PDB file of C-alpha atoms in Angstrom:
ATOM      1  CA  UNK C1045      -5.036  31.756 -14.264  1.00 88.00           C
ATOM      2  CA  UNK C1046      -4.197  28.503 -13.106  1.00 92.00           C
ATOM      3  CA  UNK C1047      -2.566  27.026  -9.684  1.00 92.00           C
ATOM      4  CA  UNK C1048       0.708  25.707 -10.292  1.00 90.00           C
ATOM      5  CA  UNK C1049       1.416  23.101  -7.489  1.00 90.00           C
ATOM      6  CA  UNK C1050       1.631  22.764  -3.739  1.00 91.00           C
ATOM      7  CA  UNK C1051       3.521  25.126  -1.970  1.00 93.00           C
ATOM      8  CA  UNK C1052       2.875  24.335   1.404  1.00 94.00           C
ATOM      9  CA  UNK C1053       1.971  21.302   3.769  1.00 96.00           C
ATOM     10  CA  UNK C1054       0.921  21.855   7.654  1.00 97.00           C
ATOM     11  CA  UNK C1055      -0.013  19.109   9.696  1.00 97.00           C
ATOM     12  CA  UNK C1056      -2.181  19.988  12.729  1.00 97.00           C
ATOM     13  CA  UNK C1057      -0.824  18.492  15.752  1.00 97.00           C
ATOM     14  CA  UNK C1058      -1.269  18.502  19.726  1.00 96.00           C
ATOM     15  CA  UNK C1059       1.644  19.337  21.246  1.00 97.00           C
ATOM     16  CA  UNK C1060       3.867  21.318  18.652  1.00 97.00           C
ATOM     17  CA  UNK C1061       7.271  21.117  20.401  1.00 97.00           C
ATOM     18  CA  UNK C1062       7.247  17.212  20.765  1.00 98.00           C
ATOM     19  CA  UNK C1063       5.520  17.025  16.769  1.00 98.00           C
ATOM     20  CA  UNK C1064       8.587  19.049  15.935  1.00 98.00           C
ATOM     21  CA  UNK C1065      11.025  17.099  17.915  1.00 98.00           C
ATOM     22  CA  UNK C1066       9.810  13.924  16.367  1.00 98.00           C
ATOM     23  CA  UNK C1067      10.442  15.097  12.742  1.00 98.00           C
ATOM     24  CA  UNK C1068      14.043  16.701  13.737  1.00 98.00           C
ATOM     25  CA  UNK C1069      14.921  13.546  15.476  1.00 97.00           C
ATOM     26  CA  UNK C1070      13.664  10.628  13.508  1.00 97.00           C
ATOM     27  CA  UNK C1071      13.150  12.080   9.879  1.00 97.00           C
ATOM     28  CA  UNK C1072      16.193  14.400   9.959  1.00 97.00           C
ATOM     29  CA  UNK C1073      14.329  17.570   9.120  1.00 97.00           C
ATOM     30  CA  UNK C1074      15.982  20.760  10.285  1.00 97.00           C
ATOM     31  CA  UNK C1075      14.380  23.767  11.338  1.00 97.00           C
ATOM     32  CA  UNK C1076      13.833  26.765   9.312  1.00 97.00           C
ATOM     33  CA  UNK C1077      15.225  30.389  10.391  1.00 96.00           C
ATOM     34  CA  UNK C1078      11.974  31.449  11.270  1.00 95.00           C
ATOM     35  CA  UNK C1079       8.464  30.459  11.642  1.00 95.00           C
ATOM     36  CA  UNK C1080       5.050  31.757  12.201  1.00 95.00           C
ATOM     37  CA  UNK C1081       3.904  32.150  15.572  1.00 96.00           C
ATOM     38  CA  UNK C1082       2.586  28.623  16.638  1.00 97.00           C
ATOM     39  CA  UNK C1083       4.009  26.813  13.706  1.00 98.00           C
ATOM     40  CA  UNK C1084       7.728  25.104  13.520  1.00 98.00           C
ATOM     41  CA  UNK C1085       8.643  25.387   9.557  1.00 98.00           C
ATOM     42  CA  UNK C1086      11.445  23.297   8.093  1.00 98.00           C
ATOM     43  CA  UNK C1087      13.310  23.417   5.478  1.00 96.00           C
ATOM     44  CA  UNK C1088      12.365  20.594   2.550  1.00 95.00           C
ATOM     45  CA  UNK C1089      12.046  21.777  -1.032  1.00 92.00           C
ATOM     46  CA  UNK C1090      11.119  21.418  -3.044  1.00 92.00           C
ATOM     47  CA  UNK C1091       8.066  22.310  -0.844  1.00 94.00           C
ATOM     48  CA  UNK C1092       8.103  23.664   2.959  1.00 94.00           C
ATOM     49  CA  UNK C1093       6.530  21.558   5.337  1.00 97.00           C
ATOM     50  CA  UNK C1094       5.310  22.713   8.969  1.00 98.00           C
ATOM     51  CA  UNK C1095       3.940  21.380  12.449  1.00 98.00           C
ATOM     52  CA  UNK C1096       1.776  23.781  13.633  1.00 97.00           C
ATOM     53  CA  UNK C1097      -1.420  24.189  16.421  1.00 97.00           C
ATOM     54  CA  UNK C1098      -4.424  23.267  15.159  1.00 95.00           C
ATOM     55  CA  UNK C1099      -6.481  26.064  13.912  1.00 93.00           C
ATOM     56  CA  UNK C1100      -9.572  27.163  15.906  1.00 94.00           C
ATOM     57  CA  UNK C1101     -12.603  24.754  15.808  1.00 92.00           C
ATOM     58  CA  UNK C1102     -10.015  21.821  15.050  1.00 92.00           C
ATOM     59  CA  UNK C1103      -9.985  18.834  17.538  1.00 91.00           C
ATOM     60  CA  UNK C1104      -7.300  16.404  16.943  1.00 91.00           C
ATOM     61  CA  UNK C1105      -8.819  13.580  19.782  1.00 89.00           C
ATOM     62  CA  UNK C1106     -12.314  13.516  17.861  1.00 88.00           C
ATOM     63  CA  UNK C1107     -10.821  12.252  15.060  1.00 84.00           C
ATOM     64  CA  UNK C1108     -10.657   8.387  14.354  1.00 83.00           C
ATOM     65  CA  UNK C1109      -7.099   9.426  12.697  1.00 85.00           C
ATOM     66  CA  UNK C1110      -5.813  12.604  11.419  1.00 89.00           C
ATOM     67  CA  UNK C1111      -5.465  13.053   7.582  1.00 88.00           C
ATOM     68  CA  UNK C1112      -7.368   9.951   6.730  1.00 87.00           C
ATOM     69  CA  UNK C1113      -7.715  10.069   2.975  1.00 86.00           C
ATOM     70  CA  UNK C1114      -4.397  12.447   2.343  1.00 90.00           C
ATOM     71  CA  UNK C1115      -1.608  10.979   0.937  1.00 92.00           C
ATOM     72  CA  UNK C1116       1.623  12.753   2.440  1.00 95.00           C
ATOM     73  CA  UNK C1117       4.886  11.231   0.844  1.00 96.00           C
ATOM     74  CA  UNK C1118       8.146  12.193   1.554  1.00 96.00           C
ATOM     75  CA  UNK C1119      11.380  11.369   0.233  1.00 95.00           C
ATOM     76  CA  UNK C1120      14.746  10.054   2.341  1.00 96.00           C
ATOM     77  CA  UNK C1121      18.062   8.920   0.505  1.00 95.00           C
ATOM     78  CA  UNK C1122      18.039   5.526   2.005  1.00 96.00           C
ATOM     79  CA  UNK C1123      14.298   4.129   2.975  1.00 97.00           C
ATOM     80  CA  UNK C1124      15.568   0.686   4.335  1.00 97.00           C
ATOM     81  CA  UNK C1125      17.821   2.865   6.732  1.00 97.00           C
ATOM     82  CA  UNK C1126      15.298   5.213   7.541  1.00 97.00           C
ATOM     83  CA  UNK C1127      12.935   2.059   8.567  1.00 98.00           C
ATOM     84  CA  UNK C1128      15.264   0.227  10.360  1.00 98.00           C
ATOM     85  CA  UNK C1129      16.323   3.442  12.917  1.00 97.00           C
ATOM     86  CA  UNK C1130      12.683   4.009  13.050  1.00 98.00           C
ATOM     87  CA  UNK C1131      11.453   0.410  14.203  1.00 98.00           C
ATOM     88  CA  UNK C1132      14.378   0.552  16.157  1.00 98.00           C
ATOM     89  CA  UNK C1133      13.300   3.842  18.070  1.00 97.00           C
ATOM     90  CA  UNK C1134       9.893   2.410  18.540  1.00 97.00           C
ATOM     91  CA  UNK C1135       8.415   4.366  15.838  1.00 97.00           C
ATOM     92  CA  UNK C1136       4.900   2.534  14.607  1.00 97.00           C
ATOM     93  CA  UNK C1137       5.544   0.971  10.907  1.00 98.00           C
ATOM     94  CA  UNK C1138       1.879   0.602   9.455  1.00 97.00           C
ATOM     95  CA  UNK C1139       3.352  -1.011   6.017  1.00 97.00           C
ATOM     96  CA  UNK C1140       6.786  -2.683   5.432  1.00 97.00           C
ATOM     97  CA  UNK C1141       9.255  -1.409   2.691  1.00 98.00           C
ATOM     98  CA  UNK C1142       8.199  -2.969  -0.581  1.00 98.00           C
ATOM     99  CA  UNK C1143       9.751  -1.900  -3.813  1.00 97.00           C
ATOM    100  CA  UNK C1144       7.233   0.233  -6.013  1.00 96.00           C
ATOM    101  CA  UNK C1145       7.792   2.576  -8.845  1.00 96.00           C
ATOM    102  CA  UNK C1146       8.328   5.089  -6.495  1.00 95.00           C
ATOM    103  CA  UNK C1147      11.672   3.402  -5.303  1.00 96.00           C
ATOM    104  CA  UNK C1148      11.235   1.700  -1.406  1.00 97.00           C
ATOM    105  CA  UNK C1149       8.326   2.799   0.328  1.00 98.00           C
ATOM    106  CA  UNK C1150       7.083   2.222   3.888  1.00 98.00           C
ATOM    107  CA  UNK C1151       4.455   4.007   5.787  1.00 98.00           C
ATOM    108  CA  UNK C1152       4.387   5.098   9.505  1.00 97.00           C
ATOM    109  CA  UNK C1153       2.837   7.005  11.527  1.00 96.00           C
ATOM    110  CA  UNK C1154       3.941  10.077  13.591  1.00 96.00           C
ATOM    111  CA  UNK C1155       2.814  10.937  16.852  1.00 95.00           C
ATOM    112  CA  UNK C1156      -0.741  12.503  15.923  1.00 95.00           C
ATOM    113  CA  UNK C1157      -1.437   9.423  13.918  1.00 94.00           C
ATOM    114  CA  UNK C1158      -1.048  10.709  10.544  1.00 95.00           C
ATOM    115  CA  UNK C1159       0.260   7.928   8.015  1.00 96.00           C
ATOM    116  CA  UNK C1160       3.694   9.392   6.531  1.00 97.00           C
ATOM    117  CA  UNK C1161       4.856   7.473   3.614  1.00 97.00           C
ATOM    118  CA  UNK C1162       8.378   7.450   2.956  1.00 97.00           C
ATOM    119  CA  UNK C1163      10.062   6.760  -0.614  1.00 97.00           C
ATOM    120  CA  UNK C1164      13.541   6.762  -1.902  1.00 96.00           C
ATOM    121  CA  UNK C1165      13.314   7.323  -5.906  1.00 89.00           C
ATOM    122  CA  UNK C1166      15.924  10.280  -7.079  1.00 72.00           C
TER     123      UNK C1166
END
């Protein structure tokens, strides 16, 4: 027997309807059908990735940041666009678009603090 790759990615977040608001409205991410009571589930593939309330025993403000030391990528079309609405919208940019072998990549952080790094390679 043997695991055969992620299938799912939550993030733990404080206030689940503006978490989910700020990856519909600045990342583009649409809703699933349906999702699990206290979780909003969208629909990225090739793996689904969820907002949902932290699970008991989990607090979010005695954290220095959430995630540190898990590196969550996720891919966009066009990263230079997707920067430039985000700086725009006042979203935090912790690290500029450089070209990598991964295409563009920036880094930013979402409103619970966790560092989201965007690429563009197909």
């Amino acid at each position: 027997m043997a695991v055969t790759g992620p299938d799912f990615i939550a993030l733990q977040v404080r206030d689940l309807e503006k978490a989910a608001a700020f990856y519909e409205e600045h990342l583009g991410l649409t809703r699933a059908p349906a999702s699990p009571p206290g979780a909003v589930v969208f629909t990225t593939s090739p793996v689904a990735f969820a907002v949902r309330e932290p699970l008991p025993g989990v607090d979010l403000d005695g954290m220095p940041q959430p995630g540190v030391g898990v590196a969550l990528w996720l891919h966009a079309d066009d990263a230079q666009q997707l920067h430039d609405s985000l700086v725009a919208a006042g979203v935090r940019v912790v690290q500029a678009p450089v070209p990598t072998a991964f295409g563009l990549t920036f880094t930013l952080l979402d409103l619970d603090g966790y560092a989201i790094t965007i690429h563009d390679r197909h």
